[in-house]
């Protein structure tokens, strides 16, 4: 439904004529993020400053029009999809790095700054920004903060919320606030901590102050092959059980390795049932000692063809394979669909065999490439969207995989967020009281529910077709 | 229900307006019972003070009212320690020491070493947000709290997070309750990501002739490529540094520093510090030296320069506290009273200038505790 002409005019007065997109053809570009389901916004507004964001939200609040903040659109849970129409508030024009303080080791950035850009700029000061989603070449720091994104190196370094020191945000009434900021302890409630990971449902983020870390002087990266996913999973637990928390501990299964090797020629062992990519960093003595201990553990656990990167170029190549894995899977099928449930690490073998069985049952290829150290799965269900009937199968398989995760005491999402995609599953994990506590926060911060409506929480107004007839499956949150 | 005899809590039997004795003391044995008691209190608009270990008793403003003390001491079980997953779930009334003993059996630990130990409960630590020297390396419990269960005044028990180390399912309400001083609900259980005991743990010490030398020495240690996991600087010029890591790495750092070896029991001793009147100064790391240098001549303090925190035993120098608070606040930081005798917190204000977002915080407070029965007067919201 198109916005009233008068509203569009109001928006144009704020951001300029060219910066409001409302022609049907152009709007299609903003229909989706990197997930499956889409919806076309009524208008896209390209804001260039905090003030513009605030004024746009005020207009939306006045007319009760939904507003969906949007970064690079790489989200994998439909977070940036305008499912109730309204305004997609694109912030990618706000892409200045405002400050890098090399003494305090902090940076202040606008939300549209691309994750990798920040680390590249920080590198010239010997610093880096730790959270490194595999999509870091494209995704924005604003999107990362909204999703509380993770990445391979979050095993040791922690996820986005551990690195955000403060934010400037615009609330649903258009008011602008700084939450937290400079000092290690704040006075009052930790609004910043609650707003990180709120998926655009509580605020629009307009500035982010992040912690930067010193680039470690030494890095060791090792690739090891395993006969099966199961043996590789045991090796993961064994490393941690030895008291070693590597910087990164990633797994790829046979299918992924095949696709990656065909694309990158990084020397991945294509005969392996699974490979682990292990990285440790620190000073040379630590990396040497830790890598020595890790090699032992891997070999004790049937690891073979251990190969340590000898040069930075080799290391980059190994990582290019990992970070480009999802793209490389395009060689097998043009489309992928993935969930990112998390299980307690010791449950990896069980959940991966369940994932395998579900794939077989649905006759869909499934490629696993994931943050094994965190127990954070990424089963990529591969398919061809041109085959219209397959979609329901794909969603069904995905849902069953998530159910297996929850049954093993896991969580619905480790880093991609609940968004649109998993909102209906929230009652599997949380009781009505749990959800109500979360929604209290939503209700007081966004009284009219204009910010990214229809996300995170089950939406009774929306017919969730593939869920029909499955209500008996709700799992009580009896995890205490 | 227990009708209260003599006041059992050390320290603050007297509020700024005279003795404040709770008529009712409840020590529920289950989370459900605690939630029921809390709800009953809320229904009758009775003011409730959640009580954990009584170690952070002096923090916050003097309570305006207290009708019911709700003790968590009988909620002291380890609910599940999954060693292989390095995750532990506990009830809120368990003491930190009891939890560490359980984790220690598996060579694991929670990197929390708050002052005024022993005896802190996990619930109290989460509610106050206290941390100790290890914050330098591990952050505070905010960084490794992965799940929480809270009793709300409406009698509901609400959980958030889970038992996995990485989780973005729903809002992060762990952050909402962490440091909220029990103003939104009573924490009944929590889950943590725990850590393996370090392969090597060495403490070294340096005494310095002047405090300026001590700051410089601390700076050098913090600049090492493997930074200390804890580094404390004392007003007498002493600096303590603790290194965690692989043996060769730690040994090289220690050799480079050339400080004197010290026993790691120093840390347990240090964590027992809890003066009668003390304050926490929390400022951006690079402002700390200037602020601490501005404290009055002869001030007794200890600082974590890597974190931007100093604790100051301020005695009865109230005017000096005001000056130091103004300095901390103008550096975008804060000065908070950790404990103070009756009346002092009332006079100085426990928290200092409230944040500009106070109104937003109050809206959240009302959504959870509409009648303001939880810890009235203690917190800023
Ligand atoms: C190939 C691939 C690999 C990926 N790998 C990872 C990975 O390793 N780890 C990981 O965590 N994620 C990963 N992702 C998911 C995705 O990249 C992240 O969720 C990322 O943080 C999204 O950023 P974005 O700028 O694209 O946000 P968008 O997709 O534009 O938006 C995501 C959500 O954030 C909200 N939002 C965006 N900007 C703002 C803002 N300024 N203020 C308020 N809300 C805002 C939106 O409303 C939406 O709900 C991957 C995605 C792809 C396609
Ligand atoms: C009868 C009475 C009179 C008092 N008079 C005074 C006075 O005159 N002046 C004064 O300054 N203080 C006074 N207090 C406050 C008192 O000293 C403590 O601050 C209070 O009992 C907190 O418990 P604690 O000491 O065990 O703190 P801790 O256990 O160390 O906890 C610290 C904080 O966390 C909260 N907390 C503890 N456990 C939980 C949990 N599981 N969930 C949520 N929140 C939790 C506490 O309420 C407190 O705010 C009084 C308290 C009572 C009961």
PDB file of C-alpha atoms in Angstrom, chain A residues 12-266:
ATOM      1  CA  UNK A  12      11.179  14.346   1.024  1.00  0.00           C
ATOM      2  CA  UNK A  13      11.397  17.616   2.880  1.00  0.00           C
ATOM      3  CA  UNK A  14      13.564  15.886   5.467  1.00  0.00           C
ATOM      4  CA  UNK A  15      16.003  13.901   3.359  1.00  0.00           C
ATOM      5  CA  UNK A  16      15.693  15.517  -0.042  1.00  0.00           C
ATOM      6  CA  UNK A  17      13.684  14.541  -3.094  1.00  0.00           C
ATOM      7  CA  UNK A  18      16.099  11.949  -4.449  1.00  0.00           C
ATOM      8  CA  UNK A  19      16.458  10.183  -1.134  1.00  0.00           C
ATOM      9  CA  UNK A  20      12.913   8.894  -0.930  1.00  0.00           C
ATOM     10  CA  UNK A  21      12.309   5.954  -3.218  1.00  0.00           C
ATOM     11  CA  UNK A  22       8.704   5.124  -3.936  1.00  0.00           C
ATOM     12  CA  UNK A  23       8.491   3.879  -7.471  1.00  0.00           C
ATOM     13  CA  UNK A  24       7.335   0.297  -7.645  1.00  0.00           C
ATOM     14  CA  UNK A  25      10.289  -0.848  -9.709  1.00  0.00           C
ATOM     15  CA  UNK A  26      12.945   0.612  -7.454  1.00  0.00           C
ATOM     16  CA  UNK A  27      11.243  -0.633  -4.313  1.00  0.00           C
ATOM     17  CA  UNK A  28      11.651  -4.234  -5.430  1.00  0.00           C
ATOM     18  CA  UNK A  29      15.372  -3.970  -4.691  1.00  0.00           C
ATOM     19  CA  UNK A  30      14.538  -3.600  -1.042  1.00  0.00           C
ATOM     20  CA  UNK A  31      12.138  -6.508  -0.915  1.00  0.00           C
ATOM     21  CA  UNK A  32      14.442  -8.904   0.864  1.00  0.00           C
ATOM     22  CA  UNK A  33      17.539  -9.411   2.924  1.00  0.00           C
ATOM     23  CA  UNK A  34      19.672 -12.523   2.507  1.00  0.00           C
ATOM     24  CA  UNK A  35      16.891 -14.811   3.697  1.00  0.00           C
ATOM     25  CA  UNK A  36      13.988 -16.234   1.751  1.00  0.00           C
ATOM     26  CA  UNK A  37      10.861 -14.363   2.592  1.00  0.00           C
ATOM     27  CA  UNK A  38      10.319 -10.881   1.213  1.00  0.00           C
ATOM     28  CA  UNK A  39       7.888  -7.979   1.295  1.00  0.00           C
ATOM     29  CA  UNK A  40       8.024  -4.742  -0.620  1.00  0.00           C
ATOM     30  CA  UNK A  41       8.287  -1.551   1.423  1.00  0.00           C
ATOM     31  CA  UNK A  42       5.959   1.352   0.715  1.00  0.00           C
ATOM     32  CA  UNK A  43       8.901   3.688   0.620  1.00  0.00           C
ATOM     33  CA  UNK A  44      12.628   3.617   1.162  1.00  0.00           C
ATOM     34  CA  UNK A  45      14.189   6.574   2.896  1.00  0.00           C
ATOM     35  CA  UNK A  46      17.932   7.080   2.641  1.00  0.00           C
ATOM     36  CA  UNK A  47      18.895   9.017   5.741  1.00  0.00           C
ATOM     37  CA  UNK A  48      22.244  10.767   5.919  1.00  0.00           C
ATOM     38  CA  UNK A  49      22.350  11.917   9.551  1.00  0.00           C
ATOM     39  CA  UNK A  50      21.023  11.252  13.023  1.00  0.00           C
ATOM     40  CA  UNK A  51      18.813  14.253  12.680  1.00  0.00           C
ATOM     41  CA  UNK A  52      17.260  12.896   9.515  1.00  0.00           C
ATOM     42  CA  UNK A  53      16.702   9.505  11.122  1.00  0.00           C
ATOM     43  CA  UNK A  54      15.016  11.171  14.078  1.00  0.00           C
ATOM     44  CA  UNK A  55      12.793  13.339  11.913  1.00  0.00           C
ATOM     45  CA  UNK A  56      11.780  10.426   9.705  1.00  0.00           C
ATOM     46  CA  UNK A  57      10.853   8.384  12.760  1.00  0.00           C
ATOM     47  CA  UNK A  58       8.847  11.297  14.113  1.00  0.00           C
ATOM     48  CA  UNK A  59       6.861  11.453  10.894  1.00  0.00           C
ATOM     49  CA  UNK A  60       6.317   7.703  11.025  1.00  0.00           C
ATOM     50  CA  UNK A  61       5.245   7.920  14.664  1.00  0.00           C
ATOM     51  CA  UNK A  62       2.785  10.679  13.881  1.00  0.00           C
ATOM     52  CA  UNK A  63       1.137   8.617  11.148  1.00  0.00           C
ATOM     53  CA  UNK A  64       1.716   5.240  12.835  1.00  0.00           C
ATOM     54  CA  UNK A  65       3.666   3.950   9.864  1.00  0.00           C
ATOM     55  CA  UNK A  66       6.003   0.998  10.408  1.00  0.00           C
ATOM     56  CA  UNK A  67       9.705   1.820  10.166  1.00  0.00           C
ATOM     57  CA  UNK A  68      12.307  -0.843   9.528  1.00  0.00           C
ATOM     58  CA  UNK A  69      15.937   0.213   9.946  1.00  0.00           C
ATOM     59  CA  UNK A  70      18.077  -1.309   7.274  1.00  0.00           C
ATOM     60  CA  UNK A  71      21.802  -1.713   6.821  1.00  0.00           C
ATOM     61  CA  UNK A  72      23.396  -3.769   4.073  1.00  0.00           C
ATOM     62  CA  UNK A  73      20.543  -6.242   3.922  1.00  0.00           C
ATOM     63  CA  UNK A  74      22.776  -9.261   4.549  1.00  0.00           C
ATOM     64  CA  UNK A  75      20.619 -10.423   7.454  1.00  0.00           C
ATOM     65  CA  UNK A  76      19.661 -14.082   7.379  1.00  0.00           C
ATOM     66  CA  UNK A  77      16.459 -14.032   9.410  1.00  0.00           C
ATOM     67  CA  UNK A  78      14.326 -11.509   7.563  1.00  0.00           C
ATOM     68  CA  UNK A  79      15.049  -8.745  10.069  1.00  0.00           C
ATOM     69  CA  UNK A  80      15.167  -5.992   7.469  1.00  0.00           C
ATOM     70  CA  UNK A  81      12.080  -7.202   5.586  1.00  0.00           C
ATOM     71  CA  UNK A  82       9.149  -4.767   5.734  1.00  0.00           C
ATOM     72  CA  UNK A  83       6.591  -7.437   6.437  1.00  0.00           C
ATOM     73  CA  UNK A  84       3.962  -4.885   7.464  1.00  0.00           C
ATOM     74  CA  UNK A  85       4.927  -2.456   4.741  1.00  0.00           C
ATOM     75  CA  UNK A  86       5.889   1.049   5.708  1.00  0.00           C
ATOM     76  CA  UNK A  87       9.288   2.671   5.492  1.00  0.00           C
ATOM     77  CA  UNK A  88      12.600   0.931   5.021  1.00  0.00           C
ATOM     78  CA  UNK A  89      14.970   3.345   6.712  1.00  0.00           C
ATOM     79  CA  UNK A  90      18.255   2.763   5.002  1.00  0.00           C
ATOM     80  CA  UNK A  91      21.256   4.085   6.944  1.00  0.00           C
ATOM     81  CA  UNK A  92      24.084   3.077   4.639  1.00  0.00           C
ATOM     82  CA  UNK A  93      24.760   6.699   3.708  1.00  0.00           C
ATOM     83  CA  UNK A  94      25.887   7.227   7.258  1.00  0.00           C
ATOM     84  CA  UNK A  95      29.230   5.599   6.750  1.00  0.00           C
ATOM     85  CA  UNK A  96      31.851   7.766   8.361  1.00  0.00           C
ATOM     86  CA  UNK A  97      34.332   6.519  10.886  1.00  0.00           C
ATOM     87  CA  UNK A  98      34.051   9.498  13.217  1.00  0.00           C
ATOM     88  CA  UNK A  99      36.893   8.814  15.576  1.00  0.00           C
ATOM     89  CA  UNK A 100      39.623   6.325  16.307  1.00  0.00           C
ATOM     90  CA  UNK A 101      41.194   6.869  19.698  1.00  0.00           C
ATOM     91  CA  UNK A 102      44.415   4.906  19.701  1.00  0.00           C
ATOM     92  CA  UNK A 103      45.128   5.545  23.380  1.00  0.00           C
ATOM     93  CA  UNK A 104      41.733   4.519  24.687  1.00  0.00           C
ATOM     94  CA  UNK A 105      41.491   1.915  21.882  1.00  0.00           C
ATOM     95  CA  UNK A 106      38.007   2.853  20.837  1.00  0.00           C
ATOM     96  CA  UNK A 107      36.270   3.939  17.666  1.00  0.00           C
ATOM     97  CA  UNK A 108      33.074   5.848  17.053  1.00  0.00           C
ATOM     98  CA  UNK A 109      31.383   4.972  13.800  1.00  0.00           C
ATOM     99  CA  UNK A 110      28.197   5.688  11.959  1.00  0.00           C
ATOM    100  CA  UNK A 111      25.919   2.682  11.507  1.00  0.00           C
ATOM    101  CA  UNK A 112      26.533   2.269   7.784  1.00  0.00           C
ATOM    102  CA  UNK A 113      30.265   1.637   8.164  1.00  0.00           C
ATOM    103  CA  UNK A 114      31.059  -1.759   6.738  1.00  0.00           C
ATOM    104  CA  UNK A 115      32.533  -4.143   9.286  1.00  0.00           C
ATOM    105  CA  UNK A 116      35.706  -4.872   7.361  1.00  0.00           C
ATOM    106  CA  UNK A 117      36.318  -1.203   6.599  1.00  0.00           C
ATOM    107  CA  UNK A 118      36.645  -0.489  10.287  1.00  0.00           C
ATOM    108  CA  UNK A 119      39.204  -3.210  10.811  1.00  0.00           C
ATOM    109  CA  UNK A 120      41.143  -2.077   7.745  1.00  0.00           C
ATOM    110  CA  UNK A 121      41.327   1.492   9.001  1.00  0.00           C
ATOM    111  CA  UNK A 122      42.102   0.390  12.556  1.00  0.00           C
ATOM    112  CA  UNK A 123      44.899  -1.860  11.278  1.00  0.00           C
ATOM    113  CA  UNK A 124      46.998   1.154  10.384  1.00  0.00           C
ATOM    114  CA  UNK A 125      47.094   1.852  14.134  1.00  0.00           C
ATOM    115  CA  UNK A 126      47.873  -1.750  15.044  1.00  0.00           C
ATOM    116  CA  UNK A 127      44.270  -2.307  16.154  1.00  0.00           C
ATOM    117  CA  UNK A 128      41.326  -4.383  15.005  1.00  0.00           C
ATOM    118  CA  UNK A 129      37.608  -4.777  15.644  1.00  0.00           C
ATOM    119  CA  UNK A 130      37.050  -8.311  16.897  1.00  0.00           C
ATOM    120  CA  UNK A 131      33.554  -9.408  15.781  1.00  0.00           C
ATOM    121  CA  UNK A 132      34.078 -10.716  12.261  1.00  0.00           C
ATOM    122  CA  UNK A 133      30.941 -12.103  10.630  1.00  0.00           C
ATOM    123  CA  UNK A 134      31.699 -14.070   7.503  1.00  0.00           C
ATOM    124  CA  UNK A 135      29.745 -11.372   5.693  1.00  0.00           C
ATOM    125  CA  UNK A 136      32.134  -8.712   6.963  1.00  0.00           C
ATOM    126  CA  UNK A 137      32.936  -7.398   3.504  1.00  0.00           C
ATOM    127  CA  UNK A 138      29.350  -6.219   3.186  1.00  0.00           C
ATOM    128  CA  UNK A 139      27.490  -6.060   6.493  1.00  0.00           C
ATOM    129  CA  UNK A 140      27.352  -2.865   8.517  1.00  0.00           C
ATOM    130  CA  UNK A 141      28.371  -2.182  12.101  1.00  0.00           C
ATOM    131  CA  UNK A 142      24.823  -0.911  12.689  1.00  0.00           C
ATOM    132  CA  UNK A 143      23.412  -4.211  11.456  1.00  0.00           C
ATOM    133  CA  UNK A 144      25.967  -6.093  13.573  1.00  0.00           C
ATOM    134  CA  UNK A 145      24.904  -4.186  16.683  1.00  0.00           C
ATOM    135  CA  UNK A 146      21.226  -4.713  15.893  1.00  0.00           C
ATOM    136  CA  UNK A 147      21.774  -8.468  15.459  1.00  0.00           C
ATOM    137  CA  UNK A 148      24.494  -8.883  18.086  1.00  0.00           C
ATOM    138  CA  UNK A 149      26.430 -10.622  15.356  1.00  0.00           C
ATOM    139  CA  UNK A 150      29.162 -13.124  15.856  1.00  0.00           C
ATOM    140  CA  UNK A 151      31.852 -14.571  13.664  1.00  0.00           C
ATOM    141  CA  UNK A 152      34.613 -17.167  13.667  1.00  0.00           C
ATOM    142  CA  UNK A 153      36.778 -15.284  16.154  1.00  0.00           C
ATOM    143  CA  UNK A 154      34.010 -14.767  18.697  1.00  0.00           C
ATOM    144  CA  UNK A 155      34.908 -18.031  20.407  1.00  0.00           C
ATOM    145  CA  UNK A 156      37.747 -16.299  22.188  1.00  0.00           C
ATOM    146  CA  UNK A 157      36.906 -12.657  21.745  1.00  0.00           C
ATOM    147  CA  UNK A 158      33.159 -12.616  22.396  1.00  0.00           C
ATOM    148  CA  UNK A 159      30.337 -11.332  20.201  1.00  0.00           C
ATOM    149  CA  UNK A 160      29.294  -7.806  19.253  1.00  0.00           C
ATOM    150  CA  UNK A 161      27.702  -6.969  22.594  1.00  0.00           C
ATOM    151  CA  UNK A 162      31.040  -7.549  24.329  1.00  0.00           C
ATOM    152  CA  UNK A 163      32.613  -4.896  22.115  1.00  0.00           C
ATOM    153  CA  UNK A 164      29.978  -2.172  21.973  1.00  0.00           C
ATOM    154  CA  UNK A 165      30.725   0.453  24.605  1.00  0.00           C
ATOM    155  CA  UNK A 166      27.918   2.835  23.830  1.00  0.00           C
ATOM    156  CA  UNK A 167      25.487   3.861  21.142  1.00  0.00           C
ATOM    157  CA  UNK A 168      23.547   6.841  19.962  1.00  0.00           C
ATOM    158  CA  UNK A 169      20.022   5.664  19.268  1.00  0.00           C
ATOM    159  CA  UNK A 170      16.732   7.069  18.071  1.00  0.00           C
ATOM    160  CA  UNK A 171      13.740   5.682  19.916  1.00  0.00           C
ATOM    161  CA  UNK A 172      10.282   5.141  18.480  1.00  0.00           C
ATOM    162  CA  UNK A 173       9.171   8.655  19.459  1.00  0.00           C
ATOM    163  CA  UNK A 174      12.037  10.177  17.512  1.00  0.00           C
ATOM    164  CA  UNK A 175      14.017  11.126  20.603  1.00  0.00           C
ATOM    165  CA  UNK A 176      17.802  10.801  20.402  1.00  0.00           C
ATOM    166  CA  UNK A 177      19.869   9.362  23.259  1.00  0.00           C
ATOM    167  CA  UNK A 178      23.365   8.171  24.033  1.00  0.00           C
ATOM    168  CA  UNK A 179      23.290   4.951  25.986  1.00  0.00           C
ATOM    169  CA  UNK A 180      26.419   4.012  27.951  1.00  0.00           C
ATOM    170  CA  UNK A 181      29.625   5.223  26.465  1.00  0.00           C
ATOM    171  CA  UNK A 182      33.018   5.834  27.916  1.00  0.00           C
ATOM    172  CA  UNK A 183      33.402   4.511  31.432  1.00  0.00           C
ATOM    173  CA  UNK A 184      33.451   0.807  32.316  1.00  0.00           C
ATOM    174  CA  UNK A 185      30.474   1.118  34.685  1.00  0.00           C
ATOM    175  CA  UNK A 186      27.343   3.038  33.949  1.00  0.00           C
ATOM    176  CA  UNK A 187      24.774   4.491  36.305  1.00  0.00           C
ATOM    177  CA  UNK A 188      21.310   3.046  36.058  1.00  0.00           C
ATOM    178  CA  UNK A 189      19.947   0.356  33.804  1.00  0.00           C
ATOM    179  CA  UNK A 190      22.083  -1.031  31.012  1.00  0.00           C
ATOM    180  CA  UNK A 191      19.994   0.244  28.131  1.00  0.00           C
ATOM    181  CA  UNK A 192      22.856  -0.236  25.739  1.00  0.00           C
ATOM    182  CA  UNK A 193      23.080  -3.927  26.608  1.00  0.00           C
ATOM    183  CA  UNK A 194      19.370  -4.394  25.978  1.00  0.00           C
ATOM    184  CA  UNK A 195      19.349  -2.454  22.706  1.00  0.00           C
ATOM    185  CA  UNK A 196      22.225  -4.427  21.218  1.00  0.00           C
ATOM    186  CA  UNK A 197      20.605  -7.425  19.547  1.00  0.00           C
ATOM    187  CA  UNK A 198      17.129  -5.874  19.506  1.00  0.00           C
ATOM    188  CA  UNK A 199      16.925  -6.343  15.724  1.00  0.00           C
ATOM    189  CA  UNK A 200      15.649  -2.892  14.895  1.00  0.00           C
ATOM    190  CA  UNK A 201      12.563  -3.410  17.062  1.00  0.00           C
ATOM    191  CA  UNK A 202      13.486  -0.988  19.848  1.00  0.00           C
ATOM    192  CA  UNK A 203      15.561   1.737  18.230  1.00  0.00           C
ATOM    193  CA  UNK A 204      17.432   2.899  15.204  1.00  0.00           C
ATOM    194  CA  UNK A 205      21.148   2.949  15.910  1.00  0.00           C
ATOM    195  CA  UNK A 206      22.846   6.069  14.613  1.00  0.00           C
ATOM    196  CA  UNK A 207      26.318   5.918  16.171  1.00  0.00           C
ATOM    197  CA  UNK A 208      28.260   3.112  17.756  1.00  0.00           C
ATOM    198  CA  UNK A 209      31.242   3.360  20.045  1.00  0.00           C
ATOM    199  CA  UNK A 210      33.243   0.153  19.934  1.00  0.00           C
ATOM    200  CA  UNK A 211      36.268  -1.302  21.582  1.00  0.00           C
ATOM    201  CA  UNK A 212      39.305  -1.981  19.434  1.00  0.00           C
ATOM    202  CA  UNK A 213      41.934  -4.554  20.321  1.00  0.00           C
ATOM    203  CA  UNK A 214      45.623  -4.685  19.624  1.00  0.00           C
ATOM    204  CA  UNK A 215      46.486  -6.902  16.686  1.00  0.00           C
ATOM    205  CA  UNK A 216      48.197  -9.939  18.197  1.00  0.00           C
ATOM    206  CA  UNK A 217      51.839 -10.228  17.155  1.00  0.00           C
ATOM    207  CA  UNK A 218      51.587 -13.881  16.250  1.00  0.00           C
ATOM    208  CA  UNK A 219      48.876 -16.007  14.671  1.00  0.00           C
ATOM    209  CA  UNK A 220      48.905 -19.713  13.922  1.00  0.00           C
ATOM    210  CA  UNK A 221      46.271 -21.279  11.688  1.00  0.00           C
ATOM    211  CA  UNK A 222      45.888 -24.987  11.188  1.00  0.00           C
ATOM    212  CA  UNK A 223      43.711 -27.135   8.994  1.00  0.00           C
ATOM    213  CA  UNK A 224      43.050 -30.733  10.003  1.00  0.00           C
ATOM    214  CA  UNK A 225      41.086 -33.470   8.278  1.00  0.00           C
ATOM    215  CA  UNK A 226      38.880 -36.018  10.004  1.00  0.00           C
ATOM    216  CA  UNK A 227      37.257 -39.198   8.789  1.00  0.00           C
ATOM    217  CA  UNK A 228      33.816 -38.126   9.971  1.00  0.00           C
ATOM    218  CA  UNK A 229      31.881 -35.187  11.363  1.00  0.00           C
ATOM    219  CA  UNK A 230      31.613 -37.129  14.569  1.00  0.00           C
ATOM    220  CA  UNK A 231      35.355 -37.511  15.074  1.00  0.00           C
ATOM    221  CA  UNK A 232      35.839 -33.845  14.286  1.00  0.00           C
ATOM    222  CA  UNK A 233      33.183 -32.942  16.876  1.00  0.00           C
ATOM    223  CA  UNK A 234      34.957 -34.985  19.503  1.00  0.00           C
ATOM    224  CA  UNK A 235      38.190 -33.210  18.690  1.00  0.00           C
ATOM    225  CA  UNK A 236      36.466 -29.867  19.247  1.00  0.00           C
ATOM    226  CA  UNK A 237      35.366 -30.860  22.738  1.00  0.00           C
ATOM    227  CA  UNK A 238      38.760 -32.374  23.478  1.00  0.00           C
ATOM    228  CA  UNK A 239      40.593 -29.144  22.656  1.00  0.00           C
ATOM    229  CA  UNK A 240      38.393 -27.155  24.987  1.00  0.00           C
ATOM    230  CA  UNK A 241      38.614 -29.844  27.652  1.00  0.00           C
ATOM    231  CA  UNK A 242      42.404 -29.378  27.582  1.00  0.00           C
ATOM    232  CA  UNK A 243      41.848 -25.861  28.848  1.00  0.00           C
ATOM    233  CA  UNK A 244      42.515 -24.243  25.497  1.00  0.00           C
ATOM    234  CA  UNK A 245      40.100 -21.729  24.031  1.00  0.00           C
ATOM    235  CA  UNK A 246      41.390 -21.050  20.522  1.00  0.00           C
ATOM    236  CA  UNK A 247      40.668 -17.748  18.812  1.00  0.00           C
ATOM    237  CA  UNK A 248      38.629 -19.663  16.239  1.00  0.00           C
ATOM    238  CA  UNK A 249      37.515 -23.253  15.816  1.00  0.00           C
ATOM    239  CA  UNK A 250      35.493 -23.822  12.658  1.00  0.00           C
ATOM    240  CA  UNK A 251      34.181 -26.955  11.012  1.00  0.00           C
ATOM    241  CA  UNK A 252      33.304 -27.755   7.412  1.00  0.00           C
ATOM    242  CA  UNK A 253      31.820 -31.020   6.255  1.00  0.00           C
ATOM    243  CA  UNK A 254      32.679 -33.108   3.220  1.00  0.00           C
ATOM    244  CA  UNK A 255      30.251 -31.399   0.890  1.00  0.00           C
ATOM    245  CA  UNK A 256      31.423 -27.930   1.850  1.00  0.00           C
ATOM    246  CA  UNK A 257      35.063 -28.846   1.491  1.00  0.00           C
ATOM    247  CA  UNK A 258      34.413 -30.140  -2.019  1.00  0.00           C
ATOM    248  CA  UNK A 259      32.732 -26.896  -3.064  1.00  0.00           C
ATOM    249  CA  UNK A 260      35.310 -24.693  -1.390  1.00  0.00           C
ATOM    250  CA  UNK A 261      38.251 -26.549  -2.868  1.00  0.00           C
ATOM    251  CA  UNK A 262      36.802 -26.427  -6.370  1.00  0.00           C
ATOM    252  CA  UNK A 263      36.457 -22.672  -6.007  1.00  0.00           C
ATOM    253  CA  UNK A 264      39.474 -21.529  -3.981  1.00  0.00           C
ATOM    254  CA  UNK A 265      42.078 -24.267  -4.506  1.00  0.00           C
ATOM    255  CA  UNK A 266      43.208 -23.691  -0.955  1.00  0.00           C
TER     256      UNK A 266
END
